[in-house]
mmCIF file of C-alpha atoms in Angstrom:
data_model
loop_
_atom_site.group_PDB
_atom_site.id
_atom_site.type_symbol
_atom_site.label_atom_id
_atom_site.label_comp_id
_atom_site.label_asym_id
_atom_site.label_seq_id
_atom_site.Cartn_x
_atom_site.Cartn_y
_atom_site.Cartn_z
ATOM 1 C CA MET A 26 -13.991 96.119 101.692
ATOM 2 C CA CYS A 27 -16.568 97.965 99.583
ATOM 3 C CA VAL A 28 -20.183 98.194 100.663
ATOM 4 C CA PHE A 29 -22.761 98.486 97.901
ATOM 5 C CA PRO A 30 -25.927 100.200 99.271
ATOM 6 C CA ASP A 31 -28.001 99.192 96.248
ATOM 7 C CA TYR A 32 -26.501 95.695 95.955
ATOM 8 C CA PRO A 33 -28.656 92.952 97.518
ATOM 9 C CA GLY A 34 -25.650 90.678 97.974
ATOM 10 C CA PRO A 35 -24.889 87.233 96.587
ATOM 11 C CA THR A 36 -27.414 84.512 96.103
ATOM 12 C CA PRO A 37 -28.268 82.977 99.501
ATOM 13 C CA GLY A 38 -25.556 80.507 100.413
ATOM 14 C CA ALA A 39 -23.265 81.613 97.576
ATOM 15 C CA ARG A 40 -19.548 81.018 98.004
ATOM 16 C CA SER A 41 -17.347 84.066 97.472
ATOM 17 C CA GLN A 42 -13.594 83.748 97.052
ATOM 18 C CA THR A 43 -12.795 87.449 96.624
ATOM 19 C CA GLU A 44 -12.977 90.734 98.479
ATOM 20 C CA CYS A 45 -13.605 94.044 96.700
ATOM 21 C CA LYS A 46 -11.108 96.754 97.556
ATOM 22 C CA CYS A 47 -11.156 100.408 96.540
ATOM 23 C CA LYS A 48 -9.102 103.565 96.972
ATOM 24 C CA ASP A 49 -10.205 106.586 98.972
ATOM 25 C CA ASP A 50 -10.119 109.173 96.148
ATOM 26 C CA THR A 51 -12.708 111.577 94.821
ATOM 27 C CA VAL A 52 -16.375 110.677 94.890
ATOM 28 C CA ASP A 53 -16.485 110.013 91.137
ATOM 29 C CA GLN A 54 -13.383 107.853 91.186
ATOM 30 C CA HIS A 55 -14.712 106.049 94.242
ATOM 31 C CA LYS A 56 -18.025 105.306 92.486
ATOM 32 C CA MET A 57 -16.247 104.080 89.332
ATOM 33 C CA ILE A 58 -14.081 101.713 91.357
ATOM 34 C CA MET A 59 -17.111 100.501 93.328
ATOM 35 C CA ASP A 60 -19.039 99.776 90.134
ATOM 36 C CA SER A 61 -16.055 97.970 88.647
ATOM 37 C CA ASN A 62 -15.498 95.889 91.763
ATOM 38 C CA LYS A 63 -19.181 95.104 92.026
ATOM 39 C CA LYS A 64 -19.107 93.576 88.526
ATOM 40 C CA GLU A 65 -15.958 91.657 89.421
ATOM 41 C CA CYS A 66 -17.620 90.289 92.552
ATOM 42 C CA ASP A 67 -20.747 89.282 90.637
ATOM 43 C CA ALA A 68 -18.586 87.413 88.131
ATOM 44 C CA LYS A 69 -16.607 85.550 90.776
ATOM 45 C CA ILE A 70 -19.457 84.620 93.107
ATOM 46 C CA SER A 71 -20.489 81.166 91.961
ATOM 47 C CA ASN A 72 -22.005 78.080 93.511
ATOM 48 C CA GLN A 73 -21.198 75.815 90.579
ATOM 49 C CA ALA A 74 -18.365 73.308 90.688
ATOM 50 C CA LYS A 75 -17.238 70.531 88.376
ATOM 51 C CA ALA A 76 -15.100 67.438 88.727
ATOM 52 C CA PHE A 77 -13.949 65.029 86.031
ATOM 53 C CA PHE A 78 -11.717 62.008 85.827
ATOM 54 C CA LYS A 79 -11.011 59.377 83.204
ATOM 55 C CA LEU A 80 -9.553 56.023 84.169
ATOM 56 C CA MET A 81 -7.717 54.048 81.494
ATOM 57 C CA PRO A 82 -5.424 50.979 81.349
ATOM 58 C CA LYS A 83 -1.859 51.933 82.240
ATOM 59 C CA SER A 84 -0.601 50.476 78.968
ATOM 60 C CA GLN A 85 -1.794 48.404 76.027
ATOM 61 C CA ASN A 86 -0.301 45.311 77.644
ATOM 62 C CA ALA A 87 -1.502 46.089 81.164
ATOM 63 C CA VAL A 88 -1.577 42.893 83.226
ATOM 64 C CA LEU A 89 -4.809 41.682 84.824
ATOM 65 C CA ASP A 90 -4.812 40.919 88.531
ATOM 66 C CA LYS A 91 -6.432 37.781 89.994
ATOM 67 C CA GLN A 92 -9.818 39.520 90.069
ATOM 68 C CA GLY A 93 -9.675 40.461 86.377
ATOM 69 C CA ASN A 94 -8.878 44.179 86.852
ATOM 70 C CA LYS A 95 -6.351 45.872 84.598
ATOM 71 C CA GLN A 96 -3.732 48.126 86.114
ATOM 72 C CA ALA A 97 -5.187 51.581 85.512
ATOM 73 C CA VAL A 98 -4.240 55.242 85.759
ATOM 74 C CA ALA A 99 -6.224 58.495 85.751
ATOM 75 C CA VAL A 100 -5.331 60.128 82.412
ATOM 76 C CA ASP A 101 -7.612 63.158 82.932
ATOM 77 C CA PHE A 102 -8.122 64.535 86.402
ATOM 78 C CA GLU A 103 -9.738 67.927 87.002
ATOM 79 C CA TYR A 104 -11.837 69.638 89.656
ATOM 80 C CA THR A 105 -12.898 73.129 90.706
ATOM 81 C CA TYR A 106 -13.641 74.681 94.105
ATOM 82 C CA PRO A 107 -15.361 73.659 96.352
ATOM 83 C CA LEU A 108 -14.777 70.128 95.023
ATOM 84 C CA LYS A 109 -11.672 68.003 95.239
ATOM 85 C CA LEU A 110 -10.822 64.521 93.996
ATOM 86 C CA MET A 111 -8.382 62.301 95.857
ATOM 87 C CA ILE A 112 -6.926 58.965 94.692
ATOM 88 C CA PRO A 113 -5.085 57.251 97.568
ATOM 89 C CA LYS A 114 -2.245 55.094 96.287
ATOM 90 C CA PHE A 115 -2.701 52.161 98.674
ATOM 91 C CA ALA A 116 -6.454 52.239 99.403
ATOM 92 C CA SER A 117 -7.064 49.063 97.390
ATOM 93 C CA THR A 118 -5.348 45.705 97.737
ATOM 94 C CA ASN A 119 -5.472 45.072 93.970
ATOM 95 C CA ASN A 120 -5.711 47.048 90.707
ATOM 96 C CA CYS A 121 -9.078 48.584 91.571
ATOM 97 C CA VAL A 122 -8.713 52.393 91.797
ATOM 98 C CA TRP A 123 -10.479 54.149 94.661
ATOM 99 C CA VAL A 124 -11.534 57.757 94.120
ATOM 100 C CA TYR A 125 -12.797 60.024 96.904
ATOM 101 C CA PHE A 126 -15.107 62.971 96.226
ATOM 102 C CA ILE A 127 -14.423 65.713 98.781
ATOM 103 C CA SER A 128 -16.313 68.954 99.348
ATOM 104 C CA PHE A 129 -14.667 71.818 101.230
ATOM 105 C CA GLY A 130 -16.579 73.616 103.951
ATOM 106 C CA GLY A 131 -18.161 70.608 105.634
ATOM 107 C CA GLY A 132 -21.214 70.378 103.411
ATOM 108 C CA LEU A 133 -23.358 71.853 100.646
ATOM 109 C CA VAL A 134 -25.093 75.211 100.973
ATOM 110 C CA GLU A 135 -28.163 76.561 99.227
ATOM 111 C CA GLY A 136 -27.614 77.108 95.514
ATOM 112 C CA ASP A 137 -24.641 74.753 95.251
ATOM 113 C CA LYS A 138 -24.646 72.831 91.983
ATOM 114 C CA LEU A 139 -22.006 70.111 91.692
ATOM 115 C CA GLN A 140 -21.381 68.247 88.458
ATOM 116 C CA PHE A 141 -19.351 65.059 88.200
ATOM 117 C CA SER A 142 -18.199 63.326 85.033
ATOM 118 C CA VAL A 143 -16.534 59.902 85.146
ATOM 119 C CA GLU A 144 -15.237 57.436 82.564
ATOM 120 C CA ILE A 145 -14.018 53.931 83.420
ATOM 121 C CA GLY A 146 -11.818 52.366 80.740
ATOM 122 C CA THR A 147 -11.864 48.873 79.268
ATOM 123 C CA GLU A 148 -11.409 46.136 81.906
ATOM 124 C CA CYS A 149 -10.708 48.760 84.575
ATOM 125 C CA CYS A 150 -12.296 48.751 88.017
ATOM 126 C CA SER A 151 -13.018 51.737 90.236
ATOM 127 C CA VAL A 152 -14.699 52.533 93.546
ATOM 128 C CA ILE A 153 -16.075 56.047 93.916
ATOM 129 C CA THR A 154 -16.820 56.984 97.500
ATOM 130 C CA THR A 155 -16.653 59.869 99.983
ATOM 131 C CA GLN A 156 -14.734 60.565 103.180
ATOM 132 C CA SER A 157 -17.908 60.971 105.233
ATOM 133 C CA SER A 158 -21.588 61.760 104.912
ATOM 134 C CA THR A 159 -22.673 64.656 102.691
ATOM 135 C CA LYS A 160 -24.369 67.396 104.713
ATOM 136 C CA VAL A 161 -26.967 69.616 103.038
ATOM 137 C CA PHE A 162 -27.627 72.867 104.871
ATOM 138 C CA ALA A 163 -30.918 74.759 105.080
ATOM 139 C CA CYS A 164 -32.309 76.423 101.954
ATOM 140 C CA SER A 165 -34.129 79.570 103.079
ATOM 141 C CA GLY A 166 -33.969 81.489 99.791
ATOM 142 C CA GLY A 167 -36.033 79.120 97.667
ATOM 143 C CA LEU A 168 -33.065 77.598 95.796
ATOM 144 C CA LEU A 169 -32.156 73.920 95.516
ATOM 145 C CA THR A 170 -28.872 72.261 96.391
ATOM 146 C CA GLU A 171 -27.959 69.960 93.499
ATOM 147 C CA GLN A 172 -25.554 67.175 92.558
ATOM 148 C CA HIS A 173 -25.380 65.611 89.100
ATOM 149 C CA LEU A 174 -23.279 62.640 87.989
ATOM 150 C CA VAL A 175 -22.703 61.194 84.523
ATOM 151 C CA ALA A 176 -20.581 58.018 84.328
ATOM 152 C CA ARG A 177 -19.470 55.888 81.384
ATOM 153 C CA ILE A 178 -18.223 52.335 81.803
ATOM 154 C CA CYS A 179 -16.337 50.775 78.899
ATOM 155 C CA PRO A 180 -16.477 47.042 77.988
ATOM 156 C CA GLY A 181 -15.288 44.754 80.774
ATOM 157 C CA GLY A 182 -15.156 47.624 83.259
ATOM 158 C CA LEU A 183 -16.724 47.787 86.725
ATOM 159 C CA LEU A 184 -17.814 50.908 88.581
ATOM 160 C CA ALA A 185 -18.855 50.722 92.227
ATOM 161 C CA PHE A 186 -20.451 54.033 93.159
ATOM 162 C CA LEU A 187 -20.590 53.787 96.962
ATOM 163 C CA PRO A 188 -20.857 57.209 98.609
ATOM 164 C CA ASP A 189 -21.726 57.751 102.248
ATOM 165 C CA PHE A 190 -25.278 58.765 103.061
ATOM 166 C CA ILE A 191 -26.867 62.175 102.463
ATOM 167 C CA VAL A 192 -27.889 64.157 105.561
ATOM 168 C CA CYS A 193 -30.418 66.908 104.863
ATOM 169 C CA PHE A 194 -30.641 69.478 107.661
ATOM 170 C CA GLU A 195 -33.882 71.187 108.634
ATOM 171 C CA ASP A 196 -35.416 73.173 105.712
ATOM 172 C CA ALA A 197 -32.896 71.754 103.198
ATOM 173 C CA ALA A 198 -34.024 71.225 99.596
ATOM 174 C CA TYR A 199 -31.842 68.739 97.722
ATOM 175 C CA LYS A 200 -31.873 67.218 94.241
ATOM 176 C CA GLN A 201 -29.513 64.712 92.643
ATOM 177 C CA THR A 202 -29.435 62.906 89.310
ATOM 178 C CA GLN A 203 -27.115 60.009 88.460
ATOM 179 C CA VAL A 204 -26.850 58.715 84.893
ATOM 180 C CA PHE A 205 -24.778 55.636 84.032
ATOM 181 C CA HIS A 206 -23.866 54.562 80.492
ATOM 182 C CA MET A 207 -22.721 50.940 80.206
ATOM 183 C CA SER A 208 -21.855 48.471 77.489
ATOM 184 C CA HIS A 209 -23.477 45.023 77.449
ATOM 185 C CA ASP A 210 -20.412 43.456 79.109
ATOM 186 C CA SER A 211 -19.568 46.081 81.723
ATOM 187 C CA SER A 212 -20.880 46.086 85.311
ATOM 188 C CA LEU A 213 -22.203 48.574 87.829
ATOM 189 C CA ILE A 214 -22.926 48.790 91.562
ATOM 190 C CA VAL A 215 -24.798 51.853 92.851
ATOM 191 C CA LEU A 216 -25.665 52.758 96.432
ATOM 192 C CA ASP A 217 -28.074 55.648 96.960
ATOM 193 C CA TRP A 218 -29.084 56.379 100.547
ATOM 194 C CA CYS A 219 -30.122 59.131 102.912
ATOM 195 C CA THR A 220 -30.954 59.627 106.579
ATOM 196 C CA SER A 221 -33.754 61.551 108.281
ATOM 197 C CA GLY A 222 -31.407 64.413 109.180
ATOM 198 C CA ARG A 223 -29.489 65.454 112.286
ATOM 199 C CA MET A 224 -31.087 62.960 114.623
ATOM 200 C CA ALA A 225 -28.922 64.078 117.565
ATOM 201 C CA ASN A 226 -30.493 67.553 117.205
ATOM 202 C CA ASN A 227 -33.961 66.032 116.931
ATOM 203 C CA GLU A 228 -34.148 67.085 113.279
ATOM 204 C CA ILE A 229 -36.025 64.063 111.962
ATOM 205 C CA TRP A 230 -37.477 64.267 108.435
ATOM 206 C CA ASP A 231 -37.627 68.068 108.820
ATOM 207 C CA PHE A 232 -36.090 68.942 105.450
ATOM 208 C CA THR A 233 -38.213 70.563 102.737
ATOM 209 C CA SER A 234 -37.547 68.052 99.956
ATOM 210 C CA PHE A 235 -35.214 65.292 98.791
ATOM 211 C CA ARG A 236 -35.186 64.155 95.155
ATOM 212 C CA SER A 237 -32.987 61.451 93.692
ATOM 213 C CA SER A 238 -33.024 59.665 90.342
ATOM 214 C CA ASN A 239 -30.834 56.907 88.883
ATOM 215 C CA SER A 240 -30.844 56.099 85.162
ATOM 216 C CA ILE A 241 -28.930 53.226 83.557
ATOM 217 C CA PHE A 242 -28.302 52.920 79.817
ATOM 218 C CA ILE A 243 -26.852 49.797 78.201
ATOM 219 C CA ASP A 244 -25.523 50.316 74.676
ATOM 220 C CA ASN A 245 -27.438 53.623 74.569
ATOM 221 C CA LYS A 246 -30.734 51.984 75.540
ATOM 222 C CA LEU A 247 -32.457 53.037 78.764
ATOM 223 C CA VAL A 248 -33.008 49.818 80.739
ATOM 224 C CA PHE A 249 -33.567 51.099 84.269
ATOM 225 C CA LYS A 250 -34.786 54.289 85.916
ATOM 226 C CA ASP A 251 -35.608 54.786 89.573
ATOM 227 C CA CYS A 252 -36.810 58.004 91.173
ATOM 228 C CA MET A 253 -37.467 58.905 94.794
ATOM 229 C CA LEU A 254 -39.172 62.056 96.040
ATOM 230 C CA LEU A 255 -39.567 62.909 99.707
ATOM 231 C CA ASP A 256 -41.360 66.133 100.600
ATOM 232 C CA GLN A 257 -43.626 67.586 103.213
ATOM 233 C CA HIS A 258 -47.258 66.757 102.454
ATOM 234 C CA LYS A 259 -50.028 68.900 103.907
ATOM 235 C CA ILE A 260 -52.136 65.918 104.936
ATOM 236 C CA VAL A 261 -49.443 63.493 106.126
ATOM 237 C CA PRO A 262 -46.122 65.083 107.224
ATOM 238 C CA LEU A 263 -42.997 63.184 106.226
ATOM 239 C CA LYS A 264 -42.072 62.472 109.842
ATOM 240 C CA GLU A 265 -45.421 60.777 110.415
ATOM 241 C CA ALA A 266 -45.315 58.856 107.136
ATOM 242 C CA MET A 267 -41.856 57.402 107.858
ATOM 243 C CA HIS A 268 -42.883 56.058 111.298
ATOM 244 C CA HIS A 269 -39.726 54.915 113.142
ATOM 245 C CA TYR A 270 -37.485 54.562 110.066
ATOM 246 C CA ASN A 271 -34.535 56.946 109.796
ATOM 247 C CA VAL A 272 -32.628 55.567 106.784
ATOM 248 C CA LEU A 273 -33.788 54.881 103.229
ATOM 249 C CA ALA A 274 -31.503 53.096 100.769
ATOM 250 C CA THR A 275 -31.456 51.740 97.232
ATOM 251 C CA CYS A 276 -28.753 49.399 95.910
ATOM 252 C CA ILE A 277 -28.591 48.558 92.218
ATOM 253 C CA ILE A 278 -26.319 45.798 90.915
ATOM 254 C CA ILE A 279 -26.213 45.022 87.212
ATOM 255 C CA GLY A 280 -23.813 43.501 84.692
ATOM 256 C CA LYS A 281 -22.406 40.218 83.378
ATOM 257 C CA SER A 282 -19.692 39.891 86.013
ATOM 258 C CA THR A 283 -22.261 40.202 88.839
ATOM 259 C CA GLU A 284 -24.444 37.232 87.858
ATOM 260 C CA GLU A 285 -23.215 34.841 90.556
ATOM 261 C CA GLN A 286 -23.525 37.443 93.316
ATOM 262 C CA CYS A 287 -26.986 38.514 92.127
ATOM 263 C CA GLN A 288 -28.257 34.932 92.263
ATOM 264 C CA HIS A 289 -26.860 34.544 95.771
ATOM 265 C CA LEU A 290 -28.587 37.745 96.931
ATOM 266 C CA LEU A 291 -31.900 36.623 95.460
ATOM 267 C CA GLN A 292 -31.652 33.338 97.352
ATOM 268 C CA VAL A 293 -30.633 34.901 100.675
ATOM 269 C CA LEU A 294 -32.607 38.148 100.738
ATOM 270 C CA GLY A 295 -35.533 37.032 98.619
ATOM 271 C CA LYS A 296 -36.468 33.909 100.562
ATOM 272 C CA ARG A 297 -39.833 33.769 102.308
ATOM 273 C CA GLN A 298 -39.946 33.930 106.053
ATOM 274 C CA ALA A 299 -40.797 30.712 107.801
ATOM 275 C CA LEU A 300 -44.117 30.463 109.580
ATOM 276 C CA GLY A 301 -43.725 31.775 113.115
ATOM 277 C CA GLU A 302 -40.337 33.402 112.405
ATOM 278 C CA LEU A 303 -39.884 36.678 114.278
ATOM 279 C CA ILE A 304 -39.941 39.790 112.120
ATOM 280 C CA ASN A 305 -37.285 42.453 112.620
ATOM 281 C CA ALA A 306 -39.407 45.602 112.766
ATOM 282 C CA ASP A 307 -36.289 47.808 112.576
ATOM 283 C CA VAL A 308 -35.405 46.647 109.061
ATOM 284 C CA SER A 309 -37.709 46.489 106.057
ATOM 285 C CA LEU A 310 -36.187 45.088 102.834
ATOM 286 C CA ALA A 311 -37.330 44.108 99.352
ATOM 287 C CA ILE A 312 -35.319 42.692 96.457
ATOM 288 C CA SER A 313 -36.304 42.376 92.799
ATOM 289 C CA GLU A 314 -34.544 40.675 89.936
ATOM 290 C CA LEU A 315 -33.600 42.695 86.868
ATOM 291 C CA LYS A 316 -33.672 40.858 83.531
ATOM 292 C CA TYR A 317 -32.599 42.520 80.319
ATOM 293 C CA THR A 318 -31.573 41.298 76.899
ATOM 294 C CA VAL A 319 -29.477 43.672 74.821
ATOM 295 C CA GLU A 320 -28.568 42.513 71.303
ATOM 296 C CA GLY A 321 -29.184 38.918 72.318
ATOM 297 C CA VAL A 322 -27.045 39.174 75.470
ATOM 298 C CA LYS A 323 -28.763 38.556 78.812
ATOM 299 C CA ILE A 324 -27.851 41.122 81.445
ATOM 300 C CA PRO A 325 -28.381 39.982 85.067
ATOM 301 C CA GLY A 326 -29.065 42.326 87.945
ATOM 302 C CA VAL A 327 -30.986 43.086 91.124
ATOM 303 C CA VAL A 328 -32.408 46.176 92.816
ATOM 304 C CA ILE A 329 -32.619 46.185 96.609
ATOM 305 C CA LYS A 330 -34.550 48.732 98.651
ATOM 306 C CA PHE A 331 -34.519 48.862 102.419
ATOM 307 C CA ALA A 332 -35.365 51.095 105.362
ATOM 308 C CA THR A 333 -33.810 50.910 108.825
ATOM 309 C CA SER A 334 -34.301 52.703 112.118
ATOM 310 C CA ASN A 335 -30.627 53.803 112.367
ATOM 311 C CA THR A 336 -27.419 54.048 110.334
ATOM 312 C CA LEU A 337 -25.657 51.135 112.049
ATOM 313 C CA GLN A 338 -28.415 48.777 110.942
ATOM 314 C CA ALA A 339 -28.149 50.207 107.429
ATOM 315 C CA ILE A 340 -24.387 49.617 107.361
ATOM 316 C CA LYS A 341 -24.935 46.036 108.504
ATOM 317 C CA GLN A 342 -27.396 45.534 105.661
ATOM 318 C CA ILE A 343 -24.988 47.061 103.151
ATOM 319 C CA GLU A 344 -22.220 44.744 104.381
ATOM 320 C CA GLU A 345 -24.462 41.742 103.762
ATOM 321 C CA ILE A 346 -25.264 42.942 100.246
ATOM 322 C CA LEU A 347 -21.737 43.899 99.150
ATOM 323 C CA GLN A 348 -19.551 41.394 101.000
ATOM 324 C CA HIS A 349 -19.070 39.161 97.948
ATOM 325 C CA PHE A 350 -17.812 42.104 95.874
ATOM 326 C CA TYR A 351 -15.087 43.311 98.249
ATOM 327 C CA ASN A 352 -12.566 40.846 96.846
ATOM 328 C CA ARG A 353 -12.733 42.414 93.386
ATOM 329 C CA LEU A 354 -13.008 45.950 94.787
ATOM 330 C CA GLY A 355 -9.854 45.472 96.837
ATOM 331 C CA GLY A 356 -11.505 46.104 100.189
ATOM 332 C CA ASN A 357 -14.482 47.577 101.997
ATOM 333 C CA PRO A 358 -14.785 51.389 101.586
ATOM 334 C CA PHE A 359 -16.998 51.627 104.680
ATOM 335 C CA GLU A 360 -14.637 49.746 106.986
ATOM 336 C CA GLY A 361 -13.754 51.701 110.110
ATOM 337 C CA LYS A 362 -16.119 54.568 109.331
ATOM 338 C CA TYR A 363 -19.069 53.662 111.522
#
């Protein structure tokens, strides 16, 4: 392997898939080979990765299942290292297609920039999830770790974006953006959640920063945008500000086919507590109704935000929120994980 005395090395955390090799010839030849290999290394060292898939009806006459999902197939399916997409054949009990985003190496390192592009075809249904939580390692070189998603949902389609939680290690700096483009008669479920860090190692809210934004467009009109920024403040440290809470979560549900479930959630989660009823201090939850009219069509929806003291309580809350959707999704993507 060549050693470059004047070469500072790759960007902190960069992934390298190549080794530079040279021949032991004259000094001039050796230097020429070193310079050539150095350029080759610089070109191949990259933290950027992309993944794309497009889900479309299997045929023009694709039959709907009992839940209204067309039999679908991934017509475009691409990914680059360190990302991988996996579509298990029997994950769902109906026509809903489950897609798993997988990252090699056990987590994301400083400087990683992952880009996802998704398209859900007409009357198709898909669950996008992960195998386990996404770990974000420390960022000591001043660079961010980033994930960006752009999804399009065609008329009558449903996308349930339900990844596992983000775990930011000590000194991690993480940013994610998620943009969803819908039509007025498609539907969307989004779960965006993170934990305080490696609680078993006593790393509790010790990361540098966590930024997340979700934007929803209906017929090219921005109807919803939610942003969350967690960072270390000089006056009030994040650990002190969060008190005993270790999980923060946002769940967004919107679309014509979700109207019945949204009304049920508003009645159950939005009801006032009875006088004298004991308050569960380990769970704090708020729900708001979303009301939009696009080209004369009313679009129902809700946004739910909650904080819990541990992940098991968060999972229990998620189960309560999503239980009435599992029939159409063909199962519970979190079952057996926690």
